[in-house]
mmCIF file of C-alpha atoms and ligand atoms in Angstrom:
data_model
loop_
_atom_site.group_PDB
_atom_site.id
_atom_site.type_symbol
_atom_site.label_atom_id
_atom_site.label_comp_id
_atom_site.label_asym_id
_atom_site.label_seq_id
_atom_site.Cartn_x
_atom_site.Cartn_y
_atom_site.Cartn_z
ATOM 1 C CA MET A 1 -0.002 0.004 0.000
ATOM 2 C CA ARG A 2 1.156 3.526 -0.771
ATOM 3 C CA ILE A 3 -0.028 6.535 1.232
ATOM 4 C CA ASP A 4 0.646 10.077 0.031
ATOM 5 C CA ILE A 5 0.030 12.711 2.692
ATOM 6 C CA ILE A 6 -0.444 16.349 1.688
ATOM 7 C CA THR A 7 0.313 18.666 4.582
ATOM 8 C CA VAL A 8 1.600 22.109 5.559
ATOM 9 C CA LEU A 9 3.317 20.569 8.589
ATOM 10 C CA PRO A 10 5.206 17.423 7.528
ATOM 11 C CA GLU A 11 7.366 17.593 10.704
ATOM 12 C CA LEU A 12 4.240 16.894 12.756
ATOM 13 C CA LEU A 13 3.827 13.595 10.955
ATOM 14 C CA ARG A 14 7.268 12.106 11.079
ATOM 15 C CA SER A 15 7.558 10.402 14.468
ATOM 16 C CA PRO A 16 4.502 8.109 14.173
ATOM 17 C CA PHE A 17 6.213 6.380 11.275
ATOM 18 C CA GLU A 18 9.622 6.162 12.929
ATOM 19 C CA ALA A 19 8.791 3.680 15.678
ATOM 20 C CA SER A 20 7.232 0.351 16.453
ATOM 21 C CA ILE A 21 4.678 -1.341 14.197
ATOM 22 C CA LEU A 22 4.401 1.402 11.571
ATOM 23 C CA LYS A 23 8.168 1.559 11.161
ATOM 24 C CA ARG A 24 8.358 -2.218 10.863
ATOM 25 C CA ALA A 25 5.614 -2.189 8.198
ATOM 26 C CA ILE A 26 7.591 0.379 6.208
ATOM 27 C CA ASP A 27 10.875 -1.510 6.651
ATOM 28 C CA LYS A 28 9.199 -4.718 5.451
ATOM 29 C CA GLY A 29 7.990 -2.891 2.325
ATOM 30 C CA LEU A 30 4.329 -3.518 3.182
ATOM 31 C CA VAL A 31 3.494 0.195 3.098
ATOM 32 C CA SER A 32 5.223 3.346 1.928
ATOM 33 C CA ILE A 33 4.503 6.843 3.237
ATOM 34 C CA HIS A 34 5.209 9.926 1.128
ATOM 35 C CA MET A 35 4.888 13.446 2.558
ATOM 36 C CA HIS A 36 4.183 16.392 0.297
ATOM 37 C CA ASN A 37 4.628 19.885 1.674
ATOM 38 C CA LEU A 38 1.798 21.926 0.235
ATOM 39 C CA ARG A 39 3.933 25.039 0.509
ATOM 40 C CA ALA A 40 6.086 23.688 -2.347
ATOM 41 C CA PHE A 41 3.035 23.982 -4.615
ATOM 42 C CA ALA A 42 2.292 27.622 -3.814
ATOM 43 C CA THR A 43 1.869 29.683 -6.930
ATOM 44 C CA ASN A 44 2.951 33.162 -5.833
ATOM 45 C CA SER A 45 6.234 34.568 -4.543
ATOM 46 C CA TYR A 46 4.997 34.686 -0.936
ATOM 47 C CA ASN A 47 4.520 30.886 -0.997
ATOM 48 C CA GLN A 48 0.916 31.607 -0.106
ATOM 49 C CA ILE A 49 -1.409 28.653 0.401
ATOM 50 C CA ASP A 50 -4.251 30.285 2.321
ATOM 51 C CA ASP A 51 -6.356 33.404 1.890
ATOM 52 C CA TYR A 52 -9.291 35.344 3.384
ATOM 53 C CA GLN A 53 -12.735 33.892 2.841
ATOM 54 C CA PHE A 54 -15.161 35.413 0.356
ATOM 55 C CA GLY A 55 -18.105 36.966 2.122
ATOM 56 C CA GLY A 56 -15.994 37.883 5.152
ATOM 57 C CA GLY A 57 -15.532 36.152 8.458
ATOM 58 C CA ALA A 58 -12.684 35.122 10.697
ATOM 59 C CA GLY A 59 -10.181 32.467 9.681
ATOM 60 C CA MET A 60 -8.162 31.673 6.594
ATOM 61 C CA VAL A 61 -9.130 29.186 3.879
ATOM 62 C CA MET A 62 -6.711 26.818 2.097
ATOM 63 C CA MET A 63 -6.583 27.827 -1.567
ATOM 64 C CA ILE A 64 -7.564 25.431 -4.331
ATOM 65 C CA GLU A 65 -4.643 25.972 -6.721
ATOM 66 C CA PRO A 66 -1.717 24.562 -4.663
ATOM 67 C CA ILE A 67 -3.868 21.574 -3.660
ATOM 68 C CA ASP A 68 -4.905 20.999 -7.308
ATOM 69 C CA LYS A 69 -1.300 21.145 -8.440
ATOM 70 C CA CYS A 70 -0.150 18.656 -5.800
ATOM 71 C CA ILE A 71 -3.034 16.168 -6.331
ATOM 72 C CA SER A 72 -2.780 16.441 -10.135
ATOM 73 C CA LYS A 73 0.935 15.737 -10.058
ATOM 74 C CA LEU A 74 0.388 12.623 -7.933
ATOM 75 C CA LYS A 75 -2.503 11.444 -10.123
ATOM 76 C CA SER A 76 -0.320 11.836 -13.236
ATOM 77 C CA GLU A 77 2.103 9.315 -11.722
ATOM 78 C CA ARG A 78 -0.325 6.563 -10.657
ATOM 79 C CA ASN A 79 -3.984 5.776 -10.050
ATOM 80 C CA TYR A 80 -5.454 6.461 -6.620
ATOM 81 C CA ASP A 81 -8.293 4.514 -5.009
ATOM 82 C CA GLU A 82 -9.246 7.310 -2.602
ATOM 83 C CA VAL A 83 -8.448 10.963 -1.982
ATOM 84 C CA ILE A 84 -9.268 11.414 1.686
ATOM 85 C CA TYR A 85 -9.760 14.788 3.394
ATOM 86 C CA MET A 86 -9.309 14.893 7.172
ATOM 87 C CA THR A 87 -12.020 17.163 8.602
ATOM 88 C CA PRO A 88 -14.135 17.300 11.765
ATOM 89 C CA ASP A 89 -17.304 17.260 9.631
ATOM 90 C CA GLY A 90 -16.411 13.990 7.846
ATOM 91 C CA GLU A 91 -17.780 10.522 8.643
ATOM 92 C CA THR A 92 -16.465 9.389 12.018
ATOM 93 C CA LEU A 93 -13.645 6.842 11.729
ATOM 94 C CA ASN A 94 -14.499 3.373 12.985
ATOM 95 C CA GLN A 95 -13.077 -0.131 12.544
ATOM 96 C CA GLY A 96 -15.223 -0.792 9.474
ATOM 97 C CA ILE A 97 -13.841 2.267 7.676
ATOM 98 C CA ALA A 98 -10.289 1.268 8.666
ATOM 99 C CA ASN A 99 -10.914 -2.233 7.287
ATOM 100 C CA GLN A 100 -12.167 -0.799 3.969
ATOM 101 C CA ILE A 101 -9.222 1.548 3.535
ATOM 102 C CA SER A 102 -6.706 -1.189 4.389
ATOM 103 C CA LEU A 103 -7.779 -3.006 1.205
ATOM 104 C CA LYS A 104 -6.780 -0.056 -1.048
ATOM 105 C CA GLU A 105 -3.563 0.107 -3.007
ATOM 106 C CA ASN A 106 -2.870 3.853 -3.329
ATOM 107 C CA ILE A 107 -4.451 6.587 -1.279
ATOM 108 C CA ILE A 108 -3.944 10.333 -0.829
ATOM 109 C CA ILE A 109 -4.673 11.969 2.534
ATOM 110 C CA LEU A 110 -5.122 15.752 2.562
ATOM 111 C CA CYS A 111 -4.685 17.413 5.963
ATOM 112 C CA GLY A 112 -6.786 20.512 6.521
ATOM 113 C CA HIS A 113 -5.651 23.624 8.371
ATOM 114 C CA TYR A 114 -7.022 27.003 9.370
ATOM 115 C CA LYS A 115 -10.781 27.070 8.648
ATOM 116 C CA GLY A 116 -10.367 24.262 6.129
ATOM 117 C CA VAL A 117 -10.126 24.024 2.338
ATOM 118 C CA ASP A 118 -12.017 25.898 -0.395
ATOM 119 C CA GLN A 119 -15.254 23.944 -0.912
ATOM 120 C CA ARG A 120 -14.331 23.322 -4.574
ATOM 121 C CA VAL A 121 -11.481 21.084 -3.415
ATOM 122 C CA ARG A 122 -14.019 18.911 -1.613
ATOM 123 C CA ASP A 123 -16.435 18.974 -4.556
ATOM 124 C CA HIS A 124 -13.916 18.053 -7.243
ATOM 125 C CA PHE A 125 -10.959 16.154 -5.754
ATOM 126 C CA ILE A 126 -12.037 14.460 -2.542
ATOM 127 C CA THR A 127 -13.621 10.991 -2.582
ATOM 128 C CA ARG A 128 -13.963 10.481 1.162
ATOM 129 C CA GLU A 129 -14.033 12.796 4.210
ATOM 130 C CA ILE A 130 -13.032 11.380 7.565
ATOM 131 C CA SER A 131 -13.206 12.742 11.108
ATOM 132 C CA VAL A 132 -11.544 11.126 14.108
ATOM 133 C CA GLY A 133 -14.215 12.384 16.502
ATOM 134 C CA ASP A 134 -16.497 15.249 17.465
ATOM 135 C CA TYR A 135 -13.800 17.677 18.532
ATOM 136 C CA VAL A 136 -11.624 20.121 16.601
ATOM 137 C CA LEU A 137 -7.857 19.619 16.254
ATOM 138 C CA SER A 138 -5.480 22.368 15.147
ATOM 139 C CA GLY A 139 -4.968 20.538 11.880
ATOM 140 C CA GLY A 140 -5.593 17.256 10.099
ATOM 141 C CA GLU A 141 -2.097 15.854 10.691
ATOM 142 C CA LEU A 142 -2.698 14.043 13.976
ATOM 143 C CA ALA A 143 -6.013 12.771 12.597
ATOM 144 C CA ALA A 144 -4.174 11.477 9.499
ATOM 145 C CA ALA A 145 -1.674 9.699 11.763
ATOM 146 C CA ILE A 146 -4.593 7.964 13.515
ATOM 147 C CA VAL A 147 -6.075 6.819 10.208
ATOM 148 C CA CYS A 148 -2.674 5.553 9.030
ATOM 149 C CA ASP A 149 -2.078 3.625 12.263
ATOM 150 C CA ALA A 150 -5.538 2.055 12.273
ATOM 151 C CA VAL A 151 -5.208 1.064 8.606
ATOM 152 C CA ILE A 152 -1.584 -0.082 8.404
ATOM 153 C CA ARG A 153 -1.822 -2.537 11.296
ATOM 154 C CA LEU A 154 -4.555 -4.363 9.307
ATOM 155 C CA ILE A 155 -2.370 -4.993 6.249
ATOM 156 C CA PRO A 156 -1.489 -8.716 6.140
ATOM 157 C CA GLY A 157 2.031 -9.341 7.434
ATOM 158 C CA VAL A 158 2.233 -6.136 9.483
ATOM 159 C CA LEU A 159 1.325 -7.684 12.834
ATOM 160 C CA GLY A 160 3.479 -10.595 13.939
ATOM 161 C CA ASN A 161 0.547 -12.789 14.807
ATOM 162 C CA GLU A 162 -1.853 -12.761 11.836
ATOM 163 C CA THR A 163 -4.865 -13.407 14.018
ATOM 164 C CA SER A 164 -4.239 -10.616 16.472
ATOM 165 C CA ALA A 165 -5.877 -7.839 14.439
ATOM 166 C CA LEU A 166 -8.936 -10.056 14.042
ATOM 167 C CA THR A 167 -9.319 -10.340 17.843
ATOM 168 C CA ASP A 168 -9.102 -6.581 18.425
ATOM 169 C CA SER A 169 -11.956 -4.714 20.032
ATOM 170 C CA PHE A 170 -14.615 -3.695 17.456
ATOM 171 C CA GLN A 171 -13.631 -6.303 14.824
ATOM 172 C CA ASP A 172 -16.884 -8.162 15.554
ATOM 173 C CA ASP A 173 -18.695 -5.128 17.015
ATOM 174 C CA LEU A 174 -17.644 -6.309 20.464
ATOM 175 C CA LEU A 175 -15.087 -4.914 22.879
ATOM 176 C CA ALA A 176 -12.174 -7.251 23.632
ATOM 177 C CA PRO A 177 -12.390 -9.431 26.756
ATOM 178 C CA PRO A 178 -10.112 -8.845 29.805
ATOM 179 C CA ILE A 179 -6.513 -10.034 29.374
ATOM 180 C CA TYR A 180 -3.886 -11.058 31.947
ATOM 181 C CA THR A 181 -0.237 -12.063 32.106
ATOM 182 C CA ARG A 182 2.157 -13.282 34.790
ATOM 183 C CA PRO A 183 2.156 -13.306 37.766
ATOM 184 C CA SER A 184 -1.055 -15.274 38.229
ATOM 185 C CA GLU A 185 -1.491 -13.648 41.622
ATOM 186 C CA TYR A 186 -0.360 -10.130 42.602
ATOM 187 C CA LYS A 187 -1.080 -8.558 46.004
ATOM 188 C CA GLY A 188 -3.791 -11.178 46.384
ATOM 189 C CA TRP A 189 -5.430 -10.168 43.039
ATOM 190 C CA LYS A 190 -5.945 -13.376 41.087
ATOM 191 C CA VAL A 191 -6.219 -14.151 37.417
ATOM 192 C CA PRO A 192 -9.537 -15.956 36.713
ATOM 193 C CA ASP A 193 -8.988 -19.721 37.225
ATOM 194 C CA ILE A 194 -10.437 -20.606 33.850
ATOM 195 C CA LEU A 195 -7.507 -18.920 32.031
ATOM 196 C CA LEU A 196 -5.029 -21.127 33.910
ATOM 197 C CA SER A 197 -7.018 -24.318 33.237
ATOM 198 C CA GLY A 198 -5.532 -25.089 29.803
ATOM 199 C CA HIS A 199 -9.072 -25.926 28.619
ATOM 200 C CA THR A 200 -9.078 -24.185 25.232
ATOM 201 C CA SER A 201 -12.759 -24.410 24.363
ATOM 202 C CA LYS A 202 -13.896 -23.336 27.830
ATOM 203 C CA ILE A 203 -11.458 -20.403 27.674
ATOM 204 C CA GLU A 204 -12.886 -19.375 24.298
ATOM 205 C CA ALA A 205 -16.430 -19.512 25.694
ATOM 206 C CA TRP A 206 -15.398 -17.464 28.740
ATOM 207 C CA ARG A 207 -13.742 -14.841 26.560
ATOM 208 C CA GLU A 208 -16.809 -14.510 24.378
ATOM 209 C CA ALA A 209 -19.094 -14.172 27.391
ATOM 210 C CA GLU A 210 -16.779 -11.546 28.951
ATOM 211 C CA ALA A 211 -16.612 -9.625 25.671
ATOM 212 C CA HIS A 212 -20.418 -9.495 25.628
ATOM 213 C CA LYS A 213 -20.600 -8.440 29.276
ATOM 214 C CA ARG A 214 -18.038 -5.691 28.774
ATOM 215 C CA THR A 215 -19.755 -4.431 25.624
ATOM 216 C CA GLU A 216 -23.162 -4.406 27.340
ATOM 217 C CA LYS A 217 -21.736 -2.418 30.242
ATOM 218 C CA LEU A 218 -19.498 0.076 28.421
ATOM 219 C CA ARG A 219 -20.816 0.313 24.850
ATOM 220 C CA PRO A 220 -24.396 -0.993 24.645
ATOM 221 C CA ASP A 221 -24.795 1.032 21.398
ATOM 222 C CA LEU A 222 -22.538 -1.505 19.630
ATOM 223 C CA LEU A 223 -25.044 -4.290 20.345
ATOM 224 C CA GLU A 224 -27.993 -2.359 18.950
ATOM 225 C CA GLU A 225 -26.630 -2.119 15.392
HETATM 226 N N1 ADE B 1 -9.110 18.330 11.604
HETATM 227 C C1 ADE B 1 -9.450 19.049 12.683
HETATM 228 N N2 ADE B 1 -10.186 18.354 13.537
HETATM 229 C C2 ADE B 1 -10.332 17.116 12.976
HETATM 230 C C3 ADE B 1 -11.019 15.930 13.386
HETATM 231 N N3 ADE B 1 -11.711 15.854 14.523
HETATM 232 N N4 ADE B 1 -10.962 14.865 12.553
HETATM 233 C C4 ADE B 1 -10.275 14.927 11.392
HETATM 234 N N5 ADE B 1 -9.620 16.012 10.974
HETATM 235 C C5 ADE B 1 -9.650 17.101 11.743
#
């Protein structure tokens, strides 16, 4: 998978890809990340990429021309499955959306800033608009990092144990069951006996029941769908 990220702040997006699972995925050649500084596509001598909004009002708007130039250049080099715009008024990211995106080959992610982009960018270039939640960030970069993390860990071969992404919370609209590791007793707090029994099918049944219990208690909305 190839991810092209268009941003005015590439430095904000470096560290997530320089450690742990995302770095390993890149090193293994399972995904490649390409940053494009929008400023390099500015068309006037001030390197301007934003301007006042027509009709008045506070806040700057990202101009269409630099974004068009950047997206058009990328599209002239390969086909893209999605051009995603990170914005608080997009569809809220969930596991299903992450699963869908993980199946794509080439995607562009555009990070918004200031008040956002000129509406014509959204009308003519963007195929999908994603929010990471009902709150406003200073820019789309951290949101883009969240999308990349959620998506990349689903690409086959990225996680050591192939089954572990499938047993994540939300993969079957359930939260994950409680998990424990050694010691089996700490300050008198014991791990449930069933997990130490070695009885695989009983353990599976216990985990499923606990996942249901936890979901009913913490996220009953997931069970209604
Ligand atoms: N940009 C600013 N806030 C955002 C959010 N909540 N989700 C995605 N992009 C954003």
